[in-house]
Amino acid sequence: MARSGVIRDLDEATRAELAGKVDKLVLGGMDRLFARRKVWNDYQAELVTIAAGVAGIDERPPPDLPPAREKGKTYQPKSWYIPRPDSGQDFFTPERMQKSRSELEKLKKRLKVGVKS
């Protein structure tokens, strides 16, 4: 019974191919039970040879990895939105603050319109 569960897990094309091989052997005079067993054993042996060919992939050397970072060096994120302290510019200028506040008020109004209490 356990074997039939395995056969049910096969895709339709493989099942049809195996059934065709069984039918050929039965037409040749072999008992259906023996034909099914022979076809199944041949199919399993074919899977083993395929798996053995794939196992050779693990024997390849690993790919070259990028060099490791040197100790003591830390990652410095690029600063695209925060001005550098030595640039002489103020980030929060009164104009920028006013624009941000007005944009925030617009957003709050849009959210209040969309929310139904």
Coordinates of N, CA and C in Angstrom, one line a residue:
M1 N 0.8 -1.2 0.0 CA 0.0 0.0 0.0 C 0.9 1.3 0.0
A2 N 2.0 1.2 0.7 CA 2.8 2.4 0.7 C 3.4 2.7 -0.7
R3 N 3.6 1.7 -1.5 CA 4.1 2.0 -2.8 C 3.1 2.8 -3.7
S4 N 1.8 2.5 -3.5 CA 0.8 3.2 -4.4 C 0.8 4.7 -4.0
G5 N 1.1 5.0 -2.7 CA 1.1 6.4 -2.3 C 2.3 7.1 -3.0
V6 N 3.4 6.4 -3.2 CA 4.5 7.0 -3.9 C 4.2 7.2 -5.4
I7 N 3.5 6.3 -6.0 CA 3.2 6.4 -7.4 C 2.2 7.6 -7.6
R8 N 1.3 7.8 -6.6 CA 0.3 8.9 -6.7 C 1.0 10.2 -6.7
D9 N 2.2 10.3 -6.1 CA 3.0 11.5 -6.0 C 3.7 11.9 -7.3
L10 N 3.7 11.0 -8.2 CA 4.4 11.3 -9.5 C 3.5 12.2 -10.4
D11 N 4.1 12.9 -11.2 CA 3.3 13.8 -12.2 C 2.7 12.9 -13.2
E12 N 1.7 13.4 -13.9 CA 0.9 12.6 -14.9 C 1.8 12.1 -16.0
A13 N 2.7 12.9 -16.5 CA 3.6 12.5 -17.6 C 4.4 11.3 -17.3
T14 N 5.0 11.3 -16.1 CA 5.8 10.2 -15.6 C 5.0 8.9 -15.4
R15 N 3.8 9.1 -14.8 CA 2.9 8.0 -14.6 C 2.5 7.4 -15.9
A16 N 2.2 8.2 -16.9 CA 1.8 7.7 -18.2 C 3.0 7.0 -18.9
E17 N 4.2 7.5 -18.8 CA 5.4 6.9 -19.3 C 5.6 5.5 -18.7
L18 N 5.5 5.4 -17.4 CA 5.7 4.1 -16.7 C 4.6 3.1 -17.1
A19 N 3.4 3.6 -17.2 CA 2.3 2.7 -17.6 C 2.5 2.2 -19.0
G20 N 3.0 3.0 -19.9 CA 3.2 2.6 -21.2 C 4.3 1.5 -21.3
K21 N 5.3 1.6 -20.5 CA 6.4 0.6 -20.4 C 5.8 -0.7 -19.9
V22 N 4.9 -0.6 -18.8 CA 4.3 -1.8 -18.3 C 3.5 -2.5 -19.3
D23 N 2.7 -1.7 -20.1 CA 1.8 -2.3 -21.1 C 2.6 -3.0 -22.2
K24 N 3.8 -2.4 -22.6 CA 4.7 -3.1 -23.6 C 5.1 -4.4 -23.1
L25 N 5.5 -4.5 -21.8 CA 6.0 -5.7 -21.2 C 4.9 -6.8 -21.1
V26 N 3.7 -6.3 -20.8 CA 2.5 -7.2 -20.7 C 2.2 -7.7 -22.1
L27 N 2.3 -6.9 -23.1 CA 2.0 -7.4 -24.5 C 3.1 -8.4 -24.9
G28 N 4.2 -8.3 -24.3 CA 5.3 -9.2 -24.6 C 5.2 -10.5 -23.9
G29 N 4.1 -10.6 -23.1 CA 3.9 -11.9 -22.4 C 4.2 -11.9 -20.9
M30 N 4.7 -10.8 -20.4 CA 5.1 -10.8 -18.9 C 3.8 -10.6 -18.1
D31 N 3.8 -11.2 -16.9 CA 2.8 -11.0 -15.9 C 2.7 -9.5 -15.5
R32 N 1.5 -8.9 -15.4 CA 1.4 -7.5 -15.1 C 2.1 -7.1 -13.8
L33 N 2.0 -7.9 -12.8 CA 2.6 -7.6 -11.5 C 4.1 -7.6 -11.6
F34 N 4.7 -8.5 -12.3 CA 6.2 -8.6 -12.5 C 6.6 -7.4 -13.4
A35 N 5.8 -7.1 -14.4 CA 6.1 -5.9 -15.3 C 6.1 -4.6 -14.5
R36 N 5.1 -4.4 -13.7 CA 5.1 -3.2 -12.9 C 6.3 -3.1 -11.9
R37 N 6.7 -4.3 -11.3 CA 7.8 -4.3 -10.4 C 9.1 -4.0 -11.2
K38 N 9.3 -4.6 -12.4 CA 10.5 -4.3 -13.2 C 10.6 -2.9 -13.6
V39 N 9.5 -2.3 -14.1 CA 9.5 -0.9 -14.6 C 9.8 0.0 -13.4
W40 N 9.2 -0.3 -12.2 CA 9.4 0.6 -11.0 C 10.9 0.5 -10.6
N41 N 11.4 -0.7 -10.6 CA 12.8 -0.9 -10.2 C 13.8 -0.2 -11.2
D42 N 13.5 -0.3 -12.5 CA 14.3 0.5 -13.5 C 14.2 2.0 -13.3
Y43 N 13.0 2.4 -13.0 CA 12.8 3.9 -12.7 C 13.6 4.3 -11.5
Q44 N 13.6 3.5 -10.4 CA 14.3 3.9 -9.2 C 15.8 3.9 -9.5
A45 N 16.3 2.9 -10.3 CA 17.7 2.8 -10.7 C 18.1 4.1 -11.5
E46 N 17.2 4.5 -12.4 CA 17.5 5.7 -13.2 C 17.6 6.9 -12.3
L47 N 16.7 7.0 -11.3 CA 16.8 8.2 -10.3 C 18.1 8.1 -9.5
V48 N 18.6 6.9 -9.2 CA 19.8 6.8 -8.4 C 21.0 7.3 -9.3
T49 N 21.0 7.0 -10.6 CA 22.1 7.4 -11.5 C 22.1 8.9 -11.7
I50 N 20.9 9.5 -11.8 CA 20.8 10.9 -11.9 C 21.3 11.6 -10.7
A51 N 20.9 11.1 -9.5 CA 21.3 11.7 -8.2 C 22.8 11.5 -8.1
A52 N 23.4 10.5 -8.6 CA 24.9 10.3 -8.4 C 25.6 11.3 -9.3
G53 N 25.0 11.7 -10.5 CA 25.6 12.7 -11.3 C 25.5 14.1 -10.7
V54 N 24.4 14.3 -10.0 CA 24.2 15.6 -9.3 C 25.1 15.7 -8.1
A55 N 25.5 14.6 -7.5 CA 26.3 14.6 -6.3 C 27.7 15.1 -6.6
G56 N 28.1 15.0 -7.9 CA 29.4 15.5 -8.3 C 29.5 17.0 -8.2
I57 N 28.4 17.7 -8.2 CA 28.4 19.1 -8.1 C 29.0 19.6 -6.8
D58 N 28.8 18.8 -5.8 CA 29.3 19.2 -4.4 C 30.8 19.2 -4.4
E59 N 31.4 18.5 -5.3 CA 32.9 18.3 -5.2 C 33.6 19.5 -5.9
R60 N 32.9 20.4 -6.5 CA 33.5 21.6 -7.0 C 34.0 22.5 -5.9
P61 N 35.1 23.2 -6.2 CA 35.6 24.2 -5.2 C 34.6 25.3 -5.0
P62 N 34.6 25.9 -3.8 CA 33.7 27.0 -3.6 C 34.1 28.2 -4.4
P63 N 33.1 29.1 -4.7 CA 33.5 30.3 -5.5 C 34.4 31.2 -4.7
D64 N 35.1 32.1 -5.4 CA 35.9 33.0 -4.7 C 35.1 34.1 -4.0
L65 N 35.3 34.3 -2.7 CA 34.6 35.3 -2.0 C 35.3 36.6 -2.0
P66 N 34.6 37.7 -1.8 CA 35.2 39.0 -1.8 C 36.1 39.0 -0.5
P67 N 37.2 39.8 -0.5 CA 38.0 39.9 0.7 C 37.3 40.4 1.9
A68 N 37.6 39.9 3.0 CA 37.0 40.4 4.3 C 37.5 41.8 4.6
R69 N 36.6 42.5 5.3 CA 37.0 43.9 5.7 C 38.1 43.8 6.7
E70 N 39.0 44.8 6.7 CA 40.1 44.8 7.6 C 39.5 45.2 9.0
K71 N 40.1 44.6 10.0 CA 39.7 44.9 11.4 C 40.0 46.4 11.7
G72 N 39.1 47.0 12.4 CA 39.3 48.4 12.8 C 38.6 49.4 11.9
K73 N 38.3 49.0 10.6 CA 37.6 49.8 9.7 C 36.1 49.6 9.9
T74 N 35.3 50.6 10.1 CA 33.9 50.5 10.2 C 33.2 51.0 9.0
Y75 N 32.0 50.6 8.8 CA 31.2 51.0 7.7 C 30.6 52.4 8.0
Q76 N 30.9 53.3 7.1 CA 30.3 54.7 7.2 C 29.2 54.9 6.1
P77 N 28.0 55.0 6.6 CA 26.9 55.2 5.6 C 27.1 56.5 4.9
K78 N 26.7 56.5 3.6 CA 26.7 57.7 2.8 C 25.7 58.7 3.3
S79 N 26.1 59.9 3.5 CA 25.2 60.9 4.0 C 24.6 61.7 2.9
W80 N 23.4 61.4 2.4 CA 22.8 62.2 1.3 C 21.7 63.1 1.8
Y81 N 21.2 62.9 3.0 CA 20.2 63.8 3.4 C 20.6 64.6 4.7
I82 N 21.7 64.3 5.3 CA 22.2 65.1 6.4 C 23.4 65.8 6.0
P83 N 23.4 67.2 6.1 CA 24.6 67.9 5.7 C 25.8 67.6 6.7
R84 N 26.9 67.7 6.1 CA 28.1 67.5 6.9 C 28.2 68.7 7.9
P85 N 28.8 68.4 9.1 CA 28.9 69.4 10.1 C 29.9 70.5 9.6
D86 N 30.8 70.2 8.7 CA 31.8 71.2 8.3 C 31.3 72.0 7.1
S87 N 30.1 71.7 6.6 CA 29.6 72.4 5.4 C 29.2 73.8 5.6
G88 N 28.9 74.2 6.8 CA 28.6 75.6 7.1 C 27.1 75.9 6.9
Q89 N 26.3 74.9 6.5 CA 24.9 75.1 6.3 C 24.1 74.6 7.5
D90 N 23.0 75.3 7.8 CA 22.1 74.8 8.8 C 21.1 73.9 8.1
F91 N 20.8 72.8 8.6 CA 19.9 71.8 8.0 C 18.4 72.3 8.3
F92 N 18.1 72.7 9.5 CA 16.8 73.1 9.9 C 16.7 74.6 9.8
T93 N 16.6 75.1 8.6 CA 16.4 76.5 8.4 C 14.9 76.9 8.6
P94 N 14.6 78.1 8.9 CA 13.2 78.5 9.1 C 12.3 78.2 7.9
E95 N 12.9 78.4 6.7 CA 12.1 78.1 5.5 C 11.7 76.7 5.4
R96 N 12.7 75.8 5.7 CA 12.5 74.4 5.6 C 11.5 73.9 6.6
M97 N 11.6 74.5 7.8 CA 10.7 74.1 8.9 C 9.3 74.5 8.6
Q98 N 9.1 75.7 8.0 CA 7.8 76.2 7.6 C 7.2 75.3 6.5
K99 N 8.0 74.9 5.5 CA 7.5 74.1 4.4 C 7.2 72.7 5.0
S100 N 8.0 72.1 5.9 CA 7.6 70.8 6.5 C 6.3 70.9 7.3
R101 N 6.2 72.0 8.0 CA 4.9 72.1 8.8 C 3.7 72.2 7.9
S102 N 3.8 72.9 6.8 CA 2.7 73.1 5.9 C 2.4 71.7 5.2
E103 N 3.4 71.0 4.8 CA 3.2 69.7 4.2 C 2.5 68.7 5.2
L104 N 2.9 68.8 6.5 CA 2.4 68.0 7.5 C 0.9 68.3 7.7
E105 N 0.5 69.6 7.7 CA -0.9 70.0 7.8 C -1.7 69.5 6.7
K106 N -1.2 69.6 5.5 CA -1.9 69.0 4.3 C -2.2 67.6 4.5
L107 N -1.2 66.8 4.9 CA -1.3 65.4 5.1 C -2.4 65.1 6.2
K108 N -2.3 65.9 7.3 CA -3.3 65.6 8.4 C -4.7 65.9 7.8
K109 N -4.9 66.9 7.0 CA -6.3 67.2 6.5 C -6.7 66.1 5.6
R110 N -5.8 65.5 4.7 CA -6.2 64.4 3.9 C -6.6 63.2 4.7
L111 N -5.9 63.0 5.8 CA -6.2 61.8 6.6 C -7.5 62.0 7.3
K112 N -7.8 63.2 7.8 CA -9.1 63.4 8.4 C -10.3 63.3 7.5
V113 N -10.1 63.6 6.2 CA -11.1 63.5 5.2 C -11.4 62.0 5.0
G114 N -10.4 61.2 4.9 CA -10.5 59.8 4.7 C -11.0 59.0 5.8
V115 N -10.9 59.5 7.1 CA -11.3 58.8 8.3 C -12.8 59.1 8.6
K116 N -13.6 58.1 8.7 CA -15.0 58.4 9.1 C -15.2 58.0 10.5
S117 N -15.7 58.9 11.3 CA -15.9 58.6 12.7 C -17.3 58.2 13.0

